[in-house]
Short mmCIF file of N, CA and C in Angstrom, two decimals:
data_model
loop_
_atom_site.label_atom_id
_atom_site.label_comp_id
_atom_site.label_asym_id
_atom_site.label_seq_id
_atom_site.Cartn_x
_atom_site.Cartn_y
_atom_site.Cartn_z
N UNK P 1 17.69 13.47 7.45
CA UNK P 1 18.70 13.32 8.73
C UNK P 1 18.93 14.62 9.32
N UNK P 2 18.91 14.44 10.66
CA UNK P 2 19.38 15.56 11.47
C UNK P 2 20.59 15.41 12.19
N UNK P 3 21.14 16.46 12.62
CA UNK P 3 22.36 16.46 13.40
C UNK P 3 22.11 16.86 14.84
N UNK P 4 22.90 16.37 15.67
CA UNK P 4 22.90 16.73 17.15
C UNK P 4 23.74 17.87 17.31
N UNK P 5 23.60 18.67 18.33
CA UNK P 5 24.44 19.83 18.60
C UNK P 5 25.31 19.45 19.98
N UNK P 6 26.49 19.66 20.00
CA UNK P 6 27.30 19.57 21.22
C UNK P 6 27.89 18.16 21.11
N UNK P 7 29.20 18.22 21.54
CA UNK P 7 30.07 16.91 21.82
C UNK P 7 29.23 16.09 22.91
N UNK P 8 28.86 16.69 23.99
CA UNK P 8 28.16 15.96 25.14
C UNK P 8 27.11 14.91 24.57
N UNK P 9 26.43 15.32 23.59
CA UNK P 9 25.16 14.40 23.21
C UNK P 9 25.91 13.14 22.50
N UNK P 10 27.13 13.14 22.16
CA UNK P 10 27.67 11.94 21.55
C UNK P 10 28.16 10.91 22.45
N UNK P 11 28.26 11.28 23.76
CA UNK P 11 28.82 10.53 24.70
C UNK P 11 27.98 9.14 24.82
N UNK P 12 28.84 8.00 24.74
CA UNK P 12 27.95 6.78 24.85
C UNK P 12 28.92 5.49 24.11
N UNK P 13 28.36 4.46 24.07
CA UNK P 13 29.11 3.24 23.31
C UNK P 13 28.46 2.97 22.00
N UNK P 14 29.48 2.72 21.13
CA UNK P 14 29.33 2.63 19.73
C UNK P 14 29.82 1.26 19.17
N UNK P 15 29.45 0.88 18.07
CA UNK P 15 29.83 -0.23 17.26
C UNK P 15 30.05 0.11 15.82
N UNK P 16 31.02 -0.22 15.07
CA UNK P 16 31.42 0.07 13.77
C UNK P 16 30.28 -0.59 12.91
N UNK P 17 29.83 0.18 11.99
CA UNK P 17 28.66 -0.34 10.88
C UNK P 17 29.56 -0.80 9.77
N UNK P 18 29.80 -2.14 9.61
CA UNK P 18 30.66 -2.55 8.70
C UNK P 18 30.14 -2.32 7.14
N UNK P 19 28.93 -2.09 7.03
CA UNK P 19 28.46 -1.78 5.62
C UNK P 19 28.89 -0.29 5.16
N UNK P 20 29.18 0.65 6.27
CA UNK P 20 29.41 1.92 5.99
C UNK P 20 30.91 2.33 6.37
N UNK P 21 31.65 1.37 6.73
CA UNK P 21 33.13 1.80 7.37
C UNK P 21 33.93 0.92 6.38
N UNK P 22 35.15 1.51 5.82
CA UNK P 22 36.18 0.99 5.41
C UNK P 22 37.55 1.05 6.11
N UNK P 23 38.11 -0.11 6.16
CA UNK P 23 39.49 -0.28 6.81
C UNK P 23 40.47 -0.69 5.58
N UNK P 24 41.12 0.37 5.24
CA UNK P 24 41.89 0.10 3.77
C UNK P 24 43.50 0.45 3.99
N UNK P 25 44.20 0.22 3.01
CA UNK P 25 45.55 0.45 3.11
C UNK P 25 46.09 0.71 1.65
N UNK P 26 47.42 1.30 1.66
CA UNK P 26 48.06 1.66 0.35
C UNK P 26 49.37 1.21 0.68
N UNK P 27 49.82 0.62 -0.33
CA UNK P 27 51.36 0.17 -0.31
C UNK P 27 51.96 0.64 -1.75
N UNK P 28 53.16 0.92 -1.81
CA UNK P 28 53.93 1.10 -3.00
C UNK P 28 54.26 -0.31 -3.70
N UNK P 29 54.19 -0.41 -5.14
CA UNK P 29 54.44 -1.53 -5.87
C UNK P 29 55.34 -1.09 -6.98
N UNK P 30 56.55 -1.91 -6.99
CA UNK P 30 57.53 -1.68 -8.15
C UNK P 30 58.00 -0.34 -8.15
N UNK P 31 57.91 0.27 -7.06
CA UNK P 31 58.58 1.61 -6.76
C UNK P 31 57.97 2.66 -7.73
N UNK P 32 56.91 2.38 -8.35
CA UNK P 32 56.20 3.52 -9.33
C UNK P 32 54.88 3.53 -9.07
N UNK P 33 54.06 2.75 -8.52
CA UNK P 33 52.62 2.88 -8.24
C UNK P 33 52.16 2.36 -7.04
N UNK P 34 50.94 2.64 -6.79
CA UNK P 34 50.39 2.24 -5.48
C UNK P 34 49.39 1.36 -5.68
N UNK P 35 49.33 0.28 -4.77
CA UNK P 35 48.25 -0.70 -4.64
C UNK P 35 47.36 -0.37 -3.54
N UNK P 36 46.12 -0.32 -3.71
CA UNK P 36 45.13 0.03 -2.65
C UNK P 36 44.19 -1.18 -2.41
N UNK P 37 43.90 -1.55 -1.13
CA UNK P 37 43.02 -2.63 -0.85
C UNK P 37 42.42 -2.25 0.48
N UNK P 38 41.58 -3.29 0.89
CA UNK P 38 40.84 -3.23 2.33
C UNK P 38 40.59 -4.45 2.80
N UNK P 39 40.34 -4.45 3.86
CA UNK P 39 39.75 -5.81 4.64
C UNK P 39 38.40 -5.52 4.80
N UNK P 40 37.70 -6.71 4.50
CA UNK P 40 35.97 -6.57 4.35
C UNK P 40 35.32 -7.32 5.41
N UNK P 41 36.04 -7.92 6.51
CA UNK P 41 35.45 -8.54 7.73
C UNK P 41 36.29 -8.00 8.98
N UNK P 42 35.46 -7.31 9.81
CA UNK P 42 36.03 -6.73 10.97
C UNK P 42 34.85 -6.32 11.96
N UNK P 43 35.24 -6.27 12.99
CA UNK P 43 34.28 -5.60 14.10
C UNK P 43 35.02 -4.71 15.03
N UNK P 44 34.28 -3.66 15.62
CA UNK P 44 35.00 -2.82 16.41
C UNK P 44 33.77 -2.10 17.11
N UNK P 45 34.28 -1.46 18.32
CA UNK P 45 33.58 -0.79 19.25
C UNK P 45 34.46 0.42 19.92
N UNK P 46 33.62 1.30 20.40
CA UNK P 46 34.21 2.49 20.93
C UNK P 46 33.33 3.09 22.02
N UNK P 47 34.01 3.69 23.07
CA UNK P 47 33.27 4.55 24.18
C UNK P 47 33.76 5.78 23.73
N UNK P 48 32.68 6.83 23.41
CA UNK P 48 33.05 8.19 23.17
C UNK P 48 32.72 9.03 24.45
N UNK P 49 33.42 9.83 24.71
CA UNK P 49 33.21 10.71 25.98
C UNK P 49 33.27 12.14 25.43
N UNK P 50 32.12 12.81 25.17
CA UNK P 50 32.12 13.91 24.42
C UNK P 50 32.51 15.24 25.54
N UNK P 51 32.43 14.95 26.67
CA UNK P 51 32.72 15.90 27.61
C UNK P 51 34.26 15.89 27.92
N UNK P 52 34.88 14.79 28.06
CA UNK P 52 36.33 14.48 28.19
C UNK P 52 36.80 13.40 27.35
N UNK P 53 37.35 13.81 26.15
CA UNK P 53 37.62 12.75 25.07
C UNK P 53 38.80 12.01 25.64
N UNK P 54 39.72 12.32 26.51
CA UNK P 54 40.75 11.56 27.00
C UNK P 54 40.06 10.22 27.83
N UNK P 55 38.96 10.24 28.02
CA UNK P 55 38.19 8.89 28.63
C UNK P 55 37.52 8.28 27.52
N UNK P 56 37.74 8.43 26.20
CA UNK P 56 37.23 7.57 25.13
C UNK P 56 38.21 6.38 24.97
N UNK P 57 37.69 5.45 24.20
CA UNK P 57 38.49 4.33 23.93
C UNK P 57 37.84 3.61 22.69
N UNK P 58 38.72 2.86 22.09
CA UNK P 58 38.25 2.08 20.89
C UNK P 58 38.98 0.69 20.73
N UNK P 59 38.46 -0.20 20.07
CA UNK P 59 39.08 -1.45 19.71
C UNK P 59 38.55 -1.96 18.27
N UNK P 60 39.49 -2.49 17.48
CA UNK P 60 39.08 -3.06 16.10
C UNK P 60 39.58 -4.59 16.01
N UNK P 61 38.99 -5.40 15.64
CA UNK P 61 39.42 -6.75 15.29
C UNK P 61 39.09 -7.11 13.89
N UNK P 62 40.31 -7.19 13.00
CA UNK P 62 40.19 -7.27 11.55
C UNK P 62 40.49 -8.90 11.38
N UNK P 63 39.90 -9.32 10.33
CA UNK P 63 40.13 -10.80 9.98
C UNK P 63 40.96 -10.90 8.90
N UNK P 64 42.18 -11.39 8.95
CA UNK P 64 43.20 -11.21 8.18
C UNK P 64 42.99 -11.79 6.62
N UNK P 65 42.23 -12.83 6.76
CA UNK P 65 41.82 -13.69 5.44
C UNK P 65 40.77 -12.54 4.49
N UNK P 66 40.31 -11.52 4.97
CA UNK P 66 39.28 -10.73 4.25
C UNK P 66 40.03 -9.62 3.38
N UNK P 67 41.48 -9.71 3.51
CA UNK P 67 42.09 -8.78 2.62
C UNK P 67 41.76 -8.76 1.20
N UNK P 68 41.64 -7.58 0.45
CA UNK P 68 41.09 -7.61 -0.85
C UNK P 68 41.70 -6.38 -1.66
N UNK P 69 42.43 -6.79 -2.71
CA UNK P 69 43.09 -5.79 -3.77
C UNK P 69 42.50 -5.80 -4.88
N UNK P 70 41.37 -6.67 -5.20
CA UNK P 70 40.78 -6.75 -6.47
C UNK P 70 41.50 -7.46 -7.47
N UNK P 71 42.67 -8.28 -6.84
CA UNK P 71 43.37 -9.25 -7.77
C UNK P 71 43.58 -10.63 -6.92
N UNK P 72 42.79 -11.50 -7.25
CA UNK P 72 42.71 -12.74 -6.38
C UNK P 72 44.09 -13.32 -6.29
N UNK P 73 44.89 -13.22 -7.29
CA UNK P 73 46.32 -13.93 -7.12
C UNK P 73 47.21 -13.21 -6.11
N UNK P 74 47.14 -11.92 -6.22
CA UNK P 74 47.81 -11.15 -5.36
C UNK P 74 47.28 -11.19 -3.85
N UNK P 75 45.86 -11.27 -3.74
CA UNK P 75 45.45 -11.40 -2.35
C UNK P 75 45.92 -12.73 -1.77
N UNK P 76 45.68 -13.97 -2.62
CA UNK P 76 46.13 -15.17 -2.17
C UNK P 76 47.57 -15.03 -1.62
N UNK P 77 48.49 -14.31 -2.29
CA UNK P 77 49.95 -14.14 -1.94
C UNK P 77 50.04 -13.38 -0.57
N UNK P 78 49.12 -12.46 -0.37
CA UNK P 78 49.19 -11.51 0.70
C UNK P 78 48.61 -12.37 2.05
N UNK P 79 47.67 -13.29 1.70
CA UNK P 79 47.24 -14.06 2.88
C UNK P 79 48.17 -15.18 3.28
N UNK P 80 49.15 -15.47 2.39
CA UNK P 80 50.12 -16.45 2.67
C UNK P 80 51.32 -16.18 3.51
N UNK P 81 52.30 -17.09 3.96
CA UNK P 81 53.29 -16.95 4.92
C UNK P 81 54.24 -15.71 4.62
N UNK P 82 54.35 -15.36 3.20
CA UNK P 82 55.31 -14.53 2.82
C UNK P 82 54.92 -13.06 3.37
N UNK P 83 53.55 -13.01 3.68
CA UNK P 83 52.97 -11.64 3.96
C UNK P 83 52.38 -11.68 5.54
N UNK P 84 50.91 -11.93 5.39
CA UNK P 84 50.11 -11.99 6.58
C UNK P 84 50.02 -13.11 7.22
N UNK P 85 50.23 -14.35 6.55
CA UNK P 85 50.16 -15.70 7.10
C UNK P 85 48.81 -15.70 7.78
N UNK P 86 47.73 -15.46 7.08
CA UNK P 86 46.39 -15.67 7.58
C UNK P 86 45.93 -16.96 8.51
N UNK P 87 46.47 -18.00 7.93
CA UNK P 87 46.05 -19.36 8.64
C UNK P 87 46.68 -19.34 10.03
N UNK P 88 47.78 -18.75 10.22
CA UNK P 88 48.43 -18.69 11.67
C UNK P 88 48.27 -17.59 12.42
N UNK P 89 47.76 -16.41 11.71
CA UNK P 89 47.47 -15.31 12.56
C UNK P 89 46.22 -14.75 11.78
N UNK P 90 44.94 -15.30 12.26
CA UNK P 90 43.85 -14.97 11.58
C UNK P 90 43.27 -13.54 11.85
N UNK P 91 43.97 -12.70 12.78
CA UNK P 91 43.49 -11.47 13.25
C UNK P 91 44.59 -10.44 13.50
N UNK P 92 44.19 -9.32 12.93
CA UNK P 92 44.79 -8.06 13.26
C UNK P 92 44.15 -7.14 14.25
N UNK P 93 44.66 -6.86 15.31
CA UNK P 93 43.89 -6.10 16.28
C UNK P 93 44.51 -4.57 16.51
N UNK P 94 43.59 -3.77 17.08
CA UNK P 94 44.11 -2.47 17.64
C UNK P 94 43.18 -2.13 18.72
N UNK P 95 44.04 -1.78 19.74
CA UNK P 95 43.29 -1.37 20.97
C UNK P 95 43.76 -0.04 21.45
N UNK P 96 43.13 0.88 21.65
CA UNK P 96 43.50 2.38 22.07
C UNK P 96 43.95 2.15 23.40
N UNK P 97 45.12 3.06 23.70
CA UNK P 97 45.58 3.34 25.04
C UNK P 97 45.40 4.74 25.42
N UNK P 98 45.20 5.62 24.45
CA UNK P 98 45.14 7.02 25.01
C UNK P 98 44.42 7.74 23.76
N UNK P 99 43.50 8.88 24.20
CA UNK P 99 42.80 9.71 23.24
C UNK P 99 43.10 11.11 23.46
N UNK P 100 43.48 11.86 22.62
CA UNK P 100 43.81 13.25 22.84
C UNK P 100 42.97 14.16 21.92
N UNK P 101 42.28 15.06 22.47
CA UNK P 101 41.64 16.17 21.60
C UNK P 101 42.74 17.11 21.26
N UNK P 102 42.91 17.48 19.73
CA UNK P 102 43.74 18.40 19.22
C UNK P 102 42.80 19.69 18.90
N UNK P 103 41.65 19.45 18.68
CA UNK P 103 40.65 20.69 18.34
C UNK P 103 39.22 20.12 18.61
N UNK P 104 38.35 20.79 18.17
CA UNK P 104 36.97 20.34 18.18
C UNK P 104 36.57 19.24 17.28
N UNK P 105 37.57 19.13 15.99
CA UNK P 105 37.28 18.03 15.16
C UNK P 105 38.42 17.03 14.88
N UNK P 106 39.57 17.41 15.62
CA UNK P 106 40.72 16.49 15.46
C UNK P 106 41.12 15.93 16.75
N UNK P 107 41.32 14.70 16.49
CA UNK P 107 41.60 13.64 17.60
C UNK P 107 42.80 12.90 17.39
N UNK P 108 43.89 12.62 18.33
CA UNK P 108 44.93 11.72 18.20
C UNK P 108 44.63 10.43 19.03
N UNK P 109 44.69 9.35 18.49
CA UNK P 109 44.25 8.08 19.19
C UNK P 109 45.66 7.19 19.09
N UNK P 110 46.12 6.79 20.22
CA UNK P 110 47.30 6.20 20.32
C UNK P 110 46.82 4.62 20.92
N UNK P 111 47.29 3.59 20.37
CA UNK P 111 47.10 2.25 20.70
C UNK P 111 47.82 1.35 20.34
N UNK P 112 47.72 0.11 20.73
CA UNK P 112 48.57 -1.24 20.22
C UNK P 112 47.93 -1.81 18.96
N UNK P 113 48.72 -1.90 17.93
CA UNK P 113 48.45 -2.68 16.74
C UNK P 113 49.35 -3.93 16.73
N UNK P 114 48.50 -4.89 16.67
CA UNK P 114 49.18 -6.30 16.59
C UNK P 114 48.95 -6.87 15.08
N UNK P 115 50.12 -7.19 14.54
CA UNK P 115 50.06 -7.90 13.47
C UNK P 115 50.90 -9.03 13.51
N UNK P 116 50.57 -10.23 12.93
CA UNK P 116 51.51 -11.35 13.13
C UNK P 116 52.28 -11.51 14.34
N UNK P 117 51.41 -11.42 15.53
CA UNK P 117 51.96 -11.71 17.00
C UNK P 117 52.95 -10.70 17.37
N UNK P 118 53.05 -9.38 16.42
CA UNK P 118 53.98 -8.39 16.85
C UNK P 118 53.20 -7.17 17.42
N UNK P 119 53.26 -6.65 18.41
CA UNK P 119 52.54 -5.34 18.94
C UNK P 119 53.21 -4.11 19.10
N UNK P 120 52.93 -3.18 18.48
CA UNK P 120 53.66 -1.88 18.49
C UNK P 120 52.70 -0.85 18.70
N UNK P 121 52.98 0.13 19.28
CA UNK P 121 52.21 1.39 19.54
C UNK P 121 52.22 2.24 18.41
N UNK P 122 50.99 2.61 17.96
CA UNK P 122 51.06 3.70 16.82
C UNK P 122 49.94 4.71 17.27
N UNK P 123 50.11 5.84 16.66
CA UNK P 123 49.27 6.95 16.83
C UNK P 123 48.61 7.34 15.41
N UNK P 124 47.37 7.59 15.50
CA UNK P 124 46.23 7.69 14.42
C UNK P 124 45.68 9.05 14.59
N UNK P 125 46.01 9.89 13.65
CA UNK P 125 45.11 11.09 13.67
C UNK P 125 43.95 11.10 13.01
N UNK P 126 42.67 11.38 13.68
CA UNK P 126 41.52 11.19 13.16
C UNK P 126 40.82 12.73 13.02
N UNK P 127 40.04 12.71 11.98
CA UNK P 127 39.07 13.86 11.93
C UNK P 127 37.71 13.44 12.09
N UNK P 128 37.08 14.00 13.02
CA UNK P 128 35.48 13.83 13.40
C UNK P 128 34.82 14.55 12.07
N UNK P 129 33.97 13.90 11.36
CA UNK P 129 33.55 14.33 10.09
C UNK P 129 32.01 14.62 10.34
N UNK P 130 31.41 14.37 11.38
CA UNK P 130 30.10 14.77 11.83
C UNK P 130 29.28 13.82 12.44
N UNK P 131 27.85 14.05 12.79
CA UNK P 131 27.16 13.11 13.23
C UNK P 131 25.67 13.39 12.62
N UNK P 132 24.88 12.22 12.70
CA UNK P 132 23.44 12.40 11.97
C UNK P 132 22.63 11.14 12.58
N UNK P 133 21.45 11.64 12.74
CA UNK P 133 20.48 10.48 13.08
C UNK P 133 19.82 9.99 11.76
N UNK P 134 20.04 8.80 11.51
CA UNK P 134 19.73 8.17 10.25
C UNK P 134 18.11 7.79 10.27
N UNK P 135 17.53 7.24 9.26
CA UNK P 135 16.13 7.12 9.04
C UNK P 135 15.58 6.10 9.89
N UNK P 136 16.54 5.25 10.54
CA UNK P 136 15.97 4.13 11.62
C UNK P 136 16.15 4.73 12.98
N UNK P 137 16.53 6.00 13.21
CA UNK P 137 16.71 6.71 14.68
C UNK P 137 18.11 6.38 15.21
N UNK P 138 18.76 5.90 14.46
CA UNK P 138 20.35 5.77 14.87
C UNK P 138 21.13 6.83 14.96
N UNK P 139 21.89 7.26 16.04
CA UNK P 139 22.59 8.19 15.90
C UNK P 139 24.00 7.79 15.60
N UNK P 140 24.80 8.23 14.35
CA UNK P 140 25.75 7.82 13.81
C UNK P 140 26.81 8.93 13.80
N UNK P 141 28.26 8.58 14.12
CA UNK P 141 29.21 9.56 14.07
C UNK P 141 30.34 8.98 13.03
N UNK P 142 30.82 9.85 12.48
CA UNK P 142 31.87 9.68 11.29
C UNK P 142 33.27 10.22 11.59
N UNK P 143 34.31 9.33 11.45
CA UNK P 143 35.79 9.65 11.81
C UNK P 143 36.36 9.17 10.39
N UNK P 144 37.50 9.94 10.09
CA UNK P 144 38.35 9.52 9.16
C UNK P 144 39.82 9.78 9.68
N UNK P 145 40.74 8.78 9.44
CA UNK P 145 42.11 8.73 9.90
C UNK P 145 42.81 8.03 9.13
N UNK P 146 44.22 8.22 9.21
CA UNK P 146 45.22 7.23 8.68
C UNK P 146 46.53 7.28 9.55
N UNK P 147 47.47 6.42 9.24
CA UNK P 147 48.80 6.31 9.84
C UNK P 147 49.59 5.51 8.82
N UNK P 148 50.84 5.81 8.87
CA UNK P 148 51.93 5.15 7.99
C UNK P 148 52.70 4.20 8.90
N UNK P 149 52.79 3.10 8.66
CA UNK P 149 53.61 2.04 9.25
C UNK P 149 54.58 1.46 8.60
N UNK P 150 55.62 0.81 8.97
CA UNK P 150 56.67 0.08 8.38
C UNK P 150 56.17 -1.47 8.52
N UNK P 151 55.94 -2.00 7.44
CA UNK P 151 55.54 -3.37 7.40
C UNK P 151 56.66 -4.47 8.04
N UNK P 152 57.91 -4.05 7.86
CA UNK P 152 58.80 -4.97 8.52
C UNK P 152 58.96 -4.77 9.85
N UNK P 153 58.42 -3.71 10.45
CA UNK P 153 58.21 -3.70 12.16
C UNK P 153 57.27 -4.87 12.47
N UNK P 154 56.47 -5.35 11.67
CA UNK P 154 55.47 -6.23 12.15
C UNK P 154 55.95 -7.51 11.52
N UNK P 155 57.15 -7.85 11.11
CA UNK P 155 57.46 -9.24 10.61
C UNK P 155 57.09 -9.63 9.23
N UNK P 156 56.70 -8.48 8.42
CA UNK P 156 56.17 -8.71 7.14
C UNK P 156 57.27 -8.14 6.15
N UNK P 157 58.34 -9.13 5.98
CA UNK P 157 59.56 -8.68 5.27
C UNK P 157 59.68 -9.07 3.76
N UNK P 158 59.00 -10.00 3.36
CA UNK P 158 59.09 -10.59 2.06
C UNK P 158 59.39 -9.41 0.87
N UNK P 159 60.18 -9.73 0.08
CA UNK P 159 60.34 -8.77 -1.08
C UNK P 159 60.97 -9.55 -2.25
N UNK P 160 61.16 -8.84 -3.32
CA UNK P 160 61.88 -9.21 -4.37
C UNK P 160 62.62 -8.03 -4.97
N UNK P 161 64.02 -8.21 -5.34
CA UNK P 161 64.67 -7.22 -6.04
C UNK P 161 64.28 -6.94 -7.44
N UNK P 162 64.12 -5.79 -7.89
CA UNK P 162 63.94 -5.52 -9.28
C UNK P 162 65.22 -5.24 -10.07
N UNK P 163 65.15 -5.60 -11.31
CA UNK P 163 66.35 -5.62 -12.17
C UNK P 163 67.05 -4.38 -12.45
N UNK P 164 66.23 -3.26 -12.42
CA UNK P 164 66.81 -1.97 -12.47
C UNK P 164 67.21 -1.40 -11.09
N UNK P 165 67.07 -2.10 -10.10
CA UNK P 165 67.24 -1.47 -8.76
C UNK P 165 65.93 -1.15 -7.99
N UNK P 166 65.99 -1.16 -6.72
CA UNK P 166 64.61 -1.07 -5.93
C UNK P 166 64.20 -2.51 -5.63
N UNK P 167 62.87 -2.41 -5.07
CA UNK P 167 62.25 -3.47 -4.72
C UNK P 167 60.97 -3.65 -5.04
N UNK P 168 60.18 -4.77 -5.26
CA UNK P 168 58.98 -4.85 -5.67
C UNK P 168 57.76 -4.30 -4.86
N UNK P 169 58.09 -4.47 -3.42
CA UNK P 169 56.74 -3.84 -2.49
C UNK P 169 57.72 -3.12 -1.38
N UNK P 170 57.04 -1.79 -1.41
CA UNK P 170 57.59 -0.80 -0.58
C UNK P 170 57.43 -1.17 0.89
N UNK P 171 58.15 -0.69 1.83
CA UNK P 171 58.16 -0.99 3.25
C UNK P 171 57.08 -0.19 3.92
N UNK P 172 56.80 0.89 3.48
CA UNK P 172 55.71 1.85 4.20
C UNK P 172 54.26 1.30 3.73
N UNK P 173 53.48 1.27 4.50
CA UNK P 173 52.04 1.00 4.30
C UNK P 173 51.16 2.33 5.04
N UNK P 174 50.24 2.69 4.31
CA UNK P 174 49.35 3.67 4.89
C UNK P 174 48.06 2.62 5.17
N UNK P 175 47.65 2.92 6.49
CA UNK P 175 46.33 2.32 6.93
C UNK P 175 45.36 3.38 6.89
N UNK P 176 44.23 3.17 6.32
CA UNK P 176 43.13 4.06 6.28
C UNK P 176 41.82 3.69 7.05
N UNK P 177 41.21 4.67 7.77
CA UNK P 177 40.07 4.34 8.39
C UNK P 177 38.97 5.42 8.03
N UNK P 178 37.88 4.94 7.44
CA UNK P 178 36.88 5.74 7.20
C UNK P 178 35.48 5.15 8.10
N UNK P 179 35.35 5.76 9.21
CA UNK P 179 34.44 5.01 10.09
C UNK P 179 32.93 5.56 10.30
N UNK P 180 32.04 4.70 10.11
CA UNK P 180 30.68 5.11 10.52
C UNK P 180 30.34 4.25 11.70
N UNK P 181 30.19 4.93 12.86
CA UNK P 181 29.72 4.17 14.13
C UNK P 181 28.43 4.43 14.51
N UNK P 182 27.84 3.50 15.00
CA UNK P 182 26.48 3.51 15.64
C UNK P 182 26.27 3.64 17.17
N UNK P 183 25.59 4.53 17.70
CA UNK P 183 25.41 4.76 19.13
C UNK P 183 24.50 3.60 19.59
N UNK P 184 25.01 2.80 20.59
CA UNK P 184 24.16 1.75 21.38
C UNK P 184 23.16 2.11 22.21
N UNK P 185 22.01 1.78 22.22
CA UNK P 185 20.96 2.21 23.11
C UNK P 185 21.02 1.69 24.33
#
């Protein structure tokens, strides 16, 4: 693998590589531990402008049904009406509205996140982790980012009280993005 030099070389249109991209989440369970999971079916694209990052944009469409925490019973509950209601709301979407360069490797991406027909603006801090030309001649770029949201802001309000106080599912959810994107020719 070789790397390109200069962000201007990166300007172009990209698609997410689902085999090497992870869209995950972390939520507090029973006030004492964290449950981690991911969505396995998604597609996304981006336009990167290496000369003027503010002219960059991106969007992701996630298939709600693809949620996976490694426990099928829990996953079925998360797909049900108590949480994501996958039959009624089959997609979670993110569409950028602004990109701001914070440094040569840090970018702040603001956009509209839609979950269960509720759209709210979120800002995700991304780190540019590098680029490489793969063995097939594809230019790839890597980005990592995360944002914490309130699930209640998106109408995901189900919970159960714990006998000793507190609740079964925490309100805050960390969304995690480990992205490998391939430049389109």
